[in-house]
């Protein structure tokens, strides 16, 4: 029987880049734990010279992730932040970047406290209105950087509308797709030029390894990023590549369960008298619910809710038993966190106030446990 011509997402997740090893037949991709490779004679090697430049396990993961996002190639890095930094390393001092004003806190920290020192210029705008992006673009603008949905306010940006602007202006659109994963959102199909992920989250899915990826739509981007891997060296180790390869095999089924549990938890929180507001694109009351239905094929499991005060948030976070109080998201276990003092502490009080991030907000990454246990846990913590 011949192979399917257009294999579906779950099939590609399990097979693309995950083919059995040619020399041994091992069904699971081998972990090539080597720093260097034998050369047959001077100037003659078998495609691999030194592990910072390339590694067969890494090649497999890069192929797998490119397939899932619909790109031509991808490059993996030691963390999501290393991937974002690698994209910026493709630009030059004096270049201008337009980015969302409500991003994962580590991104403005990198932009404002590291890269601005090298002559990069940044303008932060509310990208949920595409016209704000257009207004901020100037002669020196090289890239628009968008996170959708945003962390932690779950605000959406219209990828297609922004891509129409960036294409007209001949600049690159980069979308951070960490919250939705390629299972629920396909930014490249909507017009993005590159997609970035913290693979630490849903792609790995088991909270056991850091990583980042940039998925490219042109071979030249992949070559430039490959050069950044070789020159700057923040590559993903073979073992951590393997962890992500193992993770993506179950991405489709995990995302379906995350989404199913996420919807139930969001409905529960929305109906709870102690919860002032719930930020979840799957709720009809979310201001961009219609865009979410158009742009995504699920709503995922990231939810932020307003408890009213720091004291209320602290009390809930101390009382949870099934939910784990920890930074990060996208693992099989439900992780609960306090953005103001954890993921977004680096923004400072003024920065958080400017985007409406309060001390009473709690963020939850709903896992794939039995959802009734998560609901009962939240119920007792809120009581
Ligand atoms: C949306 C998003 N992008 C990027 C990052 C950075 O990824 P990493 O922690 O793997 O460096 C994070 C981390 O939480 C994130 O939430």
GROMACS .gro file of C-alpha atoms and ligand atoms in nm:
model
  399
    1UNK     CA    1   0.000   0.000   0.000
    2UNK     CA    2   0.130   0.347  -0.084
    3UNK     CA    3   0.175   0.620   0.180
    4UNK     CA    4  -0.107   0.880   0.213
    5UNK     CA    5  -0.048   1.177  -0.023
    6UNK     CA    6  -0.156   1.438   0.229
    7UNK     CA    7  -0.108   1.283   0.573
    8UNK     CA    8  -0.302   1.446   0.855
    9UNK     CA    9  -0.153   1.633   1.151
   10UNK     CA   10  -0.128   1.340   1.393
   11UNK     CA   11   0.028   1.117   1.124
   12UNK     CA   12   0.291   1.381   1.043
   13UNK     CA   13   0.358   1.436   1.414
   14UNK     CA   14   0.432   1.065   1.456
   15UNK     CA   15   0.613   1.000   1.126
   16UNK     CA   16   0.777   1.316   0.981
   17UNK     CA   17   1.137   1.324   1.098
   18UNK     CA   18   1.052   1.021   1.316
   19UNK     CA   19   1.129   0.755   1.052
   20UNK     CA   20   1.303   0.438   1.181
   21UNK     CA   21   1.683   0.462   1.197
   22UNK     CA   22   1.832   0.353   0.862
   23UNK     CA   23   2.132   0.165   1.002
   24UNK     CA   24   1.966  -0.029   1.289
   25UNK     CA   25   1.592  -0.011   1.227
   26UNK     CA   26   1.537   0.149   1.571
   27UNK     CA   27   1.179   0.276   1.568
   28UNK     CA   28   1.252   0.556   1.814
   29UNK     CA   29   1.493   0.822   1.681
   30UNK     CA   30   1.835   0.752   1.835
   31UNK     CA   31   1.996   1.012   2.061
   32UNK     CA   32   2.328   1.089   1.894
   33UNK     CA   33   2.530   1.182   2.200
   34UNK     CA   34   2.847   1.293   2.029
   35UNK     CA   35   3.035   1.619   2.012
   36UNK     CA   36   3.224   1.534   1.693
   37UNK     CA   37   3.226   1.294   1.393
   38UNK     CA   38   3.500   1.091   1.231
   39UNK     CA   39   3.629   1.225   0.898
   40UNK     CA   40   3.738   0.967   0.638
   41UNK     CA   41   4.019   1.184   0.507
   42UNK     CA   42   4.102   1.554   0.501
   43UNK     CA   43   3.798   1.747   0.374
   44UNK     CA   44   3.586   1.427   0.344
   45UNK     CA   45   3.314   1.365   0.604
   46UNK     CA   46   2.967   1.207   0.607
   47UNK     CA   47   2.766   1.527   0.635
   48UNK     CA   48   2.844   1.591   1.000
   49UNK     CA   49   3.157   1.760   1.138
   50UNK     CA   50   3.087   1.909   1.481
   51UNK     CA   51   2.775   1.895   1.699
   52UNK     CA   52   2.727   2.270   1.741
   53UNK     CA   53   2.680   2.284   1.362
   54UNK     CA   54   2.462   1.976   1.320
   55UNK     CA   55   2.343   1.661   1.488
   56UNK     CA   56   2.121   1.383   1.343
   57UNK     CA   57   1.872   1.388   1.637
   58UNK     CA   58   1.842   1.766   1.598
   59UNK     CA   59   1.791   1.730   1.221
   60UNK     CA   60   1.501   1.494   1.287
   61UNK     CA   61   1.332   1.734   1.529
   62UNK     CA   62   1.382   2.029   1.293
   63UNK     CA   63   1.214   1.829   1.015
   64UNK     CA   64   0.927   1.724   1.242
   65UNK     CA   65   0.849   2.077   1.366
   66UNK     CA   66   0.875   2.231   1.018
   67UNK     CA   67   0.618   1.978   0.897
   68UNK     CA   68   0.377   2.050   1.184
   69UNK     CA   69   0.385   2.428   1.127
   70UNK     CA   70   0.377   2.401   0.746
   71UNK     CA   71   0.722   2.561   0.704
   72UNK     CA   72   1.012   2.466   0.477
   73UNK     CA   73   1.260   2.413   0.762
   74UNK     CA   74   1.311   2.491   1.129
   75UNK     CA   75   1.599   2.555   1.366
   76UNK     CA   76   1.593   2.457   1.733
   77UNK     CA   77   1.759   2.641   2.019
   78UNK     CA   78   1.837   2.591   2.387
   79UNK     CA   79   1.520   2.772   2.502
   80UNK     CA   80   1.234   2.979   2.368
   81UNK     CA   81   1.428   3.294   2.461
   82UNK     CA   82   1.736   3.168   2.272
   83UNK     CA   83   1.512   3.116   1.965
   84UNK     CA   84   1.373   3.471   1.989
   85UNK     CA   85   1.723   3.609   2.040
   86UNK     CA   86   1.842   3.414   1.731
   87UNK     CA   87   1.572   3.580   1.519
   88UNK     CA   88   1.693   3.922   1.637
   89UNK     CA   89   2.051   3.821   1.553
   90UNK     CA   90   1.936   3.816   1.187
   91UNK     CA   91   1.893   4.196   1.208
   92UNK     CA   92   2.139   4.482   1.248
   93UNK     CA   93   2.198   4.772   1.482
   94UNK     CA   94   1.958   5.053   1.389
   95UNK     CA   95   1.686   4.812   1.274
   96UNK     CA   96   1.341   4.874   1.417
   97UNK     CA   97   1.103   4.608   1.546
   98UNK     CA   98   0.731   4.658   1.614
   99UNK     CA   99   0.600   4.421   1.879
  100UNK     CA  100   0.301   4.351   2.098
  101UNK     CA  101   0.276   4.538   2.429
  102UNK     CA  102   0.144   4.231   2.612
  103UNK     CA  103   0.405   3.959   2.560
  104UNK     CA  104   0.561   3.694   2.783
  105UNK     CA  105   0.764   3.909   3.029
  106UNK     CA  106   1.099   3.765   2.921
  107UNK     CA  107   1.058   3.911   2.571
  108UNK     CA  108   1.042   4.281   2.669
  109UNK     CA  109   1.326   4.206   2.915
  110UNK     CA  110   1.541   4.079   2.625
  111UNK     CA  111   1.435   4.366   2.397
  112UNK     CA  112   1.464   4.652   2.648
  113UNK     CA  113   1.746   4.539   2.875
  114UNK     CA  114   1.975   4.354   2.632
  115UNK     CA  115   1.911   4.422   2.263
  116UNK     CA  116   1.838   4.794   2.289
  117UNK     CA  117   2.200   4.822   2.413
  118UNK     CA  118   2.311   4.692   2.071
  119UNK     CA  119   2.124   4.963   1.881
  120UNK     CA  120   1.798   4.781   1.809
  121UNK     CA  121   1.487   4.993   1.835
  122UNK     CA  122   1.151   4.865   1.956
  123UNK     CA  123   0.799   5.005   1.950
  124UNK     CA  124   0.544   4.825   2.167
  125UNK     CA  125   0.183   4.852   2.047
  126UNK     CA  126  -0.149   4.684   2.112
  127UNK     CA  127  -0.141   4.440   1.819
  128UNK     CA  128  -0.502   4.334   1.879
  129UNK     CA  129  -0.582   4.629   1.647
  130UNK     CA  130  -0.399   4.572   1.316
  131UNK     CA  131  -0.406   4.947   1.240
  132UNK     CA  132  -0.181   5.011   1.545
  133UNK     CA  133   0.081   4.790   1.381
  134UNK     CA  134   0.056   4.976   1.052
  135UNK     CA  135   0.093   5.315   1.225
  136UNK     CA  136   0.408   5.203   1.411
  137UNK     CA  137   0.591   5.079   1.099
  138UNK     CA  138   0.861   5.317   0.977
  139UNK     CA  139   1.144   5.320   0.722
  140UNK     CA  140   1.375   5.120   0.947
  141UNK     CA  141   1.119   4.858   1.053
  142UNK     CA  142   1.232   4.505   0.969
  143UNK     CA  143   0.999   4.288   1.172
  144UNK     CA  144   0.661   4.276   1.343
  145UNK     CA  145   0.662   4.040   1.640
  146UNK     CA  146   0.327   3.914   1.767
  147UNK     CA  147   0.216   3.671   2.036
  148UNK     CA  148  -0.139   3.542   1.998
  149UNK     CA  149  -0.307   3.469   2.231
  150UNK     CA  150  -0.096   3.680   2.465
  151UNK     CA  151   0.053   3.573   2.793
  152UNK     CA  152  -0.128   3.623   3.032
  153UNK     CA  153  -0.415   3.847   2.911
  154UNK     CA  154  -0.529   3.608   2.636
  155UNK     CA  155  -0.572   3.891   2.388
  156UNK     CA  156  -0.573   3.791   2.020
  157UNK     CA  157  -0.412   3.950   1.715
  158UNK     CA  158  -0.554   3.898   1.367
  159UNK     CA  159  -0.261   3.720   1.196
  160UNK     CA  160  -0.411   3.745   0.846
  161UNK     CA  161  -0.482   4.118   0.875
  162UNK     CA  162  -0.133   4.192   1.012
  163UNK     CA  163   0.028   3.970   0.744
  164UNK     CA  164  -0.145   4.176   0.473
  165UNK     CA  165   0.021   4.487   0.617
  166UNK     CA  166   0.368   4.334   0.658
  167UNK     CA  167   0.359   4.187   0.305
  168UNK     CA  168   0.266   4.528   0.160
  169UNK     CA  169   0.546   4.694   0.361
  170UNK     CA  170   0.794   4.416   0.271
  171UNK     CA  171   0.883   4.332   0.629
  172UNK     CA  172   0.877   4.004   0.821
  173UNK     CA  173   0.592   3.891   1.046
  174UNK     CA  174   0.697   3.660   1.329
  175UNK     CA  175   0.429   3.490   1.539
  176UNK     CA  176   0.486   3.324   1.876
  177UNK     CA  177   0.252   3.021   1.857
  178UNK     CA  178   0.343   2.875   2.197
  179UNK     CA  179  -0.005   2.898   2.355
  180UNK     CA  180  -0.200   2.732   2.075
  181UNK     CA  181   0.061   2.491   1.931
  182UNK     CA  182   0.043   2.408   1.560
  183UNK     CA  183  -0.247   2.177   1.638
  184UNK     CA  184  -0.488   2.466   1.697
  185UNK     CA  185  -0.327   2.752   1.504
  186UNK     CA  186  -0.127   2.764   1.179
  187UNK     CA  187   0.027   3.112   1.150
  188UNK     CA  188   0.219   3.033   0.828
  189UNK     CA  189  -0.103   2.941   0.648
  190UNK     CA  190  -0.239   3.278   0.766
  191UNK     CA  191   0.060   3.467   0.619
  192UNK     CA  192   0.334   3.469   0.889
  193UNK     CA  193   0.697   3.459   0.767
  194UNK     CA  194   0.836   3.280   1.072
  195UNK     CA  195   0.685   3.103   1.373
  196UNK     CA  196   0.851   3.079   1.711
  197UNK     CA  197   0.776   2.850   2.005
  198UNK     CA  198   0.899   2.784   2.347
  199UNK     CA  199   0.906   2.404   2.294
  200UNK     CA  200   0.932   2.392   2.674
  201UNK     CA  201   0.551   2.415   2.674
  202UNK     CA  202   0.293   2.216   2.471
  203UNK     CA  203   0.536   2.075   2.209
  204UNK     CA  204   0.739   1.898   2.477
  205UNK     CA  205   0.429   1.870   2.692
  206UNK     CA  206   0.579   1.696   2.995
  207UNK     CA  207   0.759   1.979   3.179
  208UNK     CA  208   1.091   1.799   3.147
  209UNK     CA  209   1.302   2.008   2.910
  210UNK     CA  210   1.363   2.363   2.791
  211UNK     CA  211   1.378   2.443   2.421
  212UNK     CA  212   1.283   2.680   2.144
  213UNK     CA  213   1.222   2.664   1.771
  214UNK     CA  214   1.200   2.902   1.478
  215UNK     CA  215   1.003   2.766   1.181
  216UNK     CA  216   1.094   2.925   0.846
  217UNK     CA  217   0.906   2.983   0.522
  218UNK     CA  218   1.220   3.039   0.311
  219UNK     CA  219   1.538   2.837   0.289
  220UNK     CA  220   1.746   3.159   0.326
  221UNK     CA  221   1.596   3.220   0.672
  222UNK     CA  222   1.690   2.863   0.773
  223UNK     CA  223   2.043   2.915   0.639
  224UNK     CA  224   2.082   3.242   0.830
  225UNK     CA  225   1.950   3.082   1.149
  226UNK     CA  226   2.173   2.780   1.093
  227UNK     CA  227   2.463   3.023   1.082
  228UNK     CA  228   2.342   3.177   1.412
  229UNK     CA  229   2.335   2.825   1.564
  230UNK     CA  230   2.693   2.767   1.450
  231UNK     CA  231   2.823   3.114   1.538
  232UNK     CA  232   2.645   3.179   1.868
  233UNK     CA  233   2.598   2.818   1.977
  234UNK     CA  234   2.272   2.822   2.177
  235UNK     CA  235   2.161   2.491   2.019
  236UNK     CA  236   1.929   2.228   2.168
  237UNK     CA  237   2.107   1.918   2.302
  238UNK     CA  238   2.037   1.577   2.138
  239UNK     CA  239   1.863   1.447   2.451
  240UNK     CA  240   1.632   1.748   2.474
  241UNK     CA  241   1.561   1.719   2.099
  242UNK     CA  242   1.456   1.361   2.164
  243UNK     CA  243   1.226   1.468   2.448
  244UNK     CA  244   1.047   1.708   2.211
  245UNK     CA  245   1.028   1.437   1.941
  246UNK     CA  246   0.866   1.208   2.196
  247UNK     CA  247   0.633   1.492   2.298
  248UNK     CA  248   0.508   1.576   1.950
  249UNK     CA  249   0.402   1.213   1.894
  250UNK     CA  250   0.113   1.274   2.135
  251UNK     CA  251   0.058   1.644   2.061
  252UNK     CA  252  -0.275   1.593   1.883
  253UNK     CA  253  -0.437   1.382   2.156
  254UNK     CA  254  -0.293   1.599   2.433
  255UNK     CA  255  -0.419   1.921   2.273
  256UNK     CA  256  -0.769   1.777   2.233
  257UNK     CA  257  -0.780   1.686   2.603
  258UNK     CA  258  -0.623   2.020   2.709
  259UNK     CA  259  -0.893   2.199   2.510
  260UNK     CA  260  -1.176   1.986   2.649
  261UNK     CA  261  -1.058   2.041   3.008
  262UNK     CA  262  -0.979   2.408   2.942
  263UNK     CA  263  -1.335   2.484   2.827
  264UNK     CA  264  -1.480   2.317   3.138
  265UNK     CA  265  -1.248   2.501   3.377
  266UNK     CA  266  -1.316   2.836   3.205
  267UNK     CA  267  -1.696   2.783   3.230
  268UNK     CA  268  -1.660   2.686   3.596
  269UNK     CA  269  -1.452   2.995   3.678
  270UNK     CA  270  -1.684   3.223   3.479
  271UNK     CA  271  -1.978   3.102   3.691
  272UNK     CA  272  -1.798   3.126   4.028
  273UNK     CA  273  -1.905   3.413   4.254
  274UNK     CA  274  -1.552   3.476   4.386
  275UNK     CA  275  -1.407   3.519   4.035
  276UNK     CA  276  -1.439   3.873   3.899
  277UNK     CA  277  -1.339   3.810   3.537
  278UNK     CA  278  -1.214   3.525   3.318
  279UNK     CA  279  -0.983   3.573   3.019
  280UNK     CA  280  -1.036   3.280   2.781
  281UNK     CA  281  -1.100   3.311   2.406
  282UNK     CA  282  -1.342   3.018   2.415
  283UNK     CA  283  -1.595   3.212   2.627
  284UNK     CA  284  -1.862   3.393   2.426
  285UNK     CA  285  -1.797   3.706   2.636
  286UNK     CA  286  -1.430   3.726   2.525
  287UNK     CA  287  -1.404   4.043   2.311
  288UNK     CA  288  -1.234   3.849   2.030
  289UNK     CA  289  -1.433   3.527   2.050
  290UNK     CA  290  -1.531   3.554   1.682
  291UNK     CA  291  -1.167   3.603   1.574
  292UNK     CA  292  -1.072   3.302   1.790
  293UNK     CA  293  -1.329   3.088   1.608
  294UNK     CA  294  -1.197   3.206   1.272
  295UNK     CA  295  -0.825   3.188   1.339
  296UNK     CA  296  -0.793   2.889   1.570
  297UNK     CA  297  -0.942   2.540   1.555
  298UNK     CA  298  -0.964   2.510   1.935
  299UNK     CA  299  -0.936   2.740   2.235
  300UNK     CA  300  -0.663   2.558   2.427
  301UNK     CA  301  -0.618   2.544   2.801
  302UNK     CA  302  -0.462   2.875   2.899
  303UNK     CA  303  -0.691   3.076   3.125
  304UNK     CA  304  -0.632   3.387   3.335
  305UNK     CA  305  -0.878   3.494   3.602
  306UNK     CA  306  -0.917   3.798   3.825
  307UNK     CA  307  -0.949   3.730   4.198
  308UNK     CA  308  -0.971   4.098   4.301
  309UNK     CA  309  -0.651   4.135   4.507
  310UNK     CA  310  -0.301   4.006   4.573
  311UNK     CA  311  -0.426   3.860   4.904
  312UNK     CA  312  -0.705   3.666   4.730
  313UNK     CA  313  -0.464   3.535   4.466
  314UNK     CA  314  -0.208   3.433   4.731
  315UNK     CA  315  -0.477   3.253   4.933
  316UNK     CA  316  -0.597   3.049   4.634
  317UNK     CA  317  -0.244   2.962   4.527
  318UNK     CA  318  -0.159   2.842   4.878
  319UNK     CA  319  -0.467   2.620   4.897
  320UNK     CA  320  -0.447   2.431   4.566
  321UNK     CA  321  -0.357   2.062   4.591
  322UNK     CA  322  -0.408   1.908   4.244
  323UNK     CA  323  -0.298   2.223   4.059
  324UNK     CA  324   0.076   2.279   4.093
  325UNK     CA  325   0.196   2.629   4.182
  326UNK     CA  326   0.480   2.682   3.935
  327UNK     CA  327   0.602   2.893   3.645
  328UNK     CA  328   0.562   2.754   3.291
  329UNK     CA  329   0.268   2.599   3.110
  330UNK     CA  330   0.168   2.338   2.855
  331UNK     CA  331   0.255   2.027   3.059
  332UNK     CA  332   0.026   1.732   3.124
  333UNK     CA  333  -0.013   1.855   3.482
  334UNK     CA  334  -0.221   2.162   3.566
  335UNK     CA  335   0.015   2.448   3.646
  336UNK     CA  336  -0.111   2.757   3.824
  337UNK     CA  337   0.083   3.080   3.863
  338UNK     CA  338   0.077   3.446   3.959
  339UNK     CA  339   0.189   3.655   3.657
  340UNK     CA  340   0.256   3.979   3.851
  341UNK     CA  341   0.522   3.822   4.077
  342UNK     CA  342   0.634   3.534   3.855
  343UNK     CA  343   0.634   3.542   3.471
  344UNK     CA  344   0.578   3.917   3.443
  345UNK     CA  345   0.775   4.048   3.743
  346UNK     CA  346   1.040   4.189   3.504
  347UNK     CA  347   0.783   4.428   3.352
  348UNK     CA  348   0.775   4.630   3.674
  349UNK     CA  349   0.461   4.772   3.838
  350UNK     CA  350   0.430   5.054   3.583
  351UNK     CA  351   0.469   4.821   3.285
  352UNK     CA  352   0.209   4.580   3.422
  353UNK     CA  353  -0.036   4.862   3.496
  354UNK     CA  354   0.003   4.996   3.142
  355UNK     CA  355  -0.128   4.671   2.993
  356UNK     CA  356  -0.389   4.602   3.262
  357UNK     CA  357  -0.209   4.316   3.434
  358UNK     CA  358  -0.319   4.327   3.798
  359UNK     CA  359  -0.188   4.176   4.124
  360UNK     CA  360  -0.514   3.981   4.159
  361UNK     CA  361  -0.470   3.784   3.838
  362UNK     CA  362  -0.402   3.412   3.845
  363UNK     CA  363  -0.302   3.215   3.533
  364UNK     CA  364  -0.383   2.851   3.490
  365UNK     CA  365  -0.251   2.606   3.233
  366UNK     CA  366  -0.509   2.330   3.252
  367UNK     CA  367  -0.352   1.987   3.226
  368UNK     CA  368  -0.500   1.656   3.115
  369UNK     CA  369  -0.588   1.513   3.455
  370UNK     CA  370  -0.949   1.406   3.520
  371UNK     CA  371  -1.110   1.745   3.492
  372UNK     CA  372  -1.347   1.684   3.787
  373UNK     CA  373  -1.043   1.663   4.015
  374UNK     CA  374  -0.914   1.998   3.885
  375UNK     CA  375  -1.257   2.158   3.927
  376UNK     CA  376  -1.294   2.022   4.283
  377UNK     CA  377  -0.947   2.152   4.367
  378UNK     CA  378  -1.023   2.501   4.237
  379UNK     CA  379  -1.360   2.495   4.415
  380UNK     CA  380  -1.202   2.422   4.754
  381UNK     CA  381  -0.922   2.675   4.692
  382UNK     CA  382  -1.173   2.950   4.606
  383UNK     CA  383  -1.411   2.870   4.898
  384LIG     C1  384   0.465   3.267   2.500
  384LIG     C2  385   0.607   3.241   2.542
  384LIG     N1  386   0.706   3.264   2.454
  384LIG     C3  387   0.836   3.242   2.489
  384LIG     C4  388   0.870   3.198   2.615
  384LIG     C5  389   1.015   3.177   2.650
  384LIG     O1  390   1.045   3.040   2.646
  384LIG     P1  391   1.156   2.966   2.736
  384LIG     O2  392   1.112   2.974   2.879
  384LIG     O3  393   1.158   2.827   2.681
  384LIG     O4  394   1.284   3.038   2.714
  384LIG     C6  395   0.770   3.174   2.708
  384LIG     C7  396   0.804   3.126   2.844
  384LIG     O5  397   0.720   3.115   2.931
  384LIG     C8  398   0.634   3.196   2.671
  384LIG     O6  399   0.534   3.176   2.758
   0.00000   0.00000   0.00000
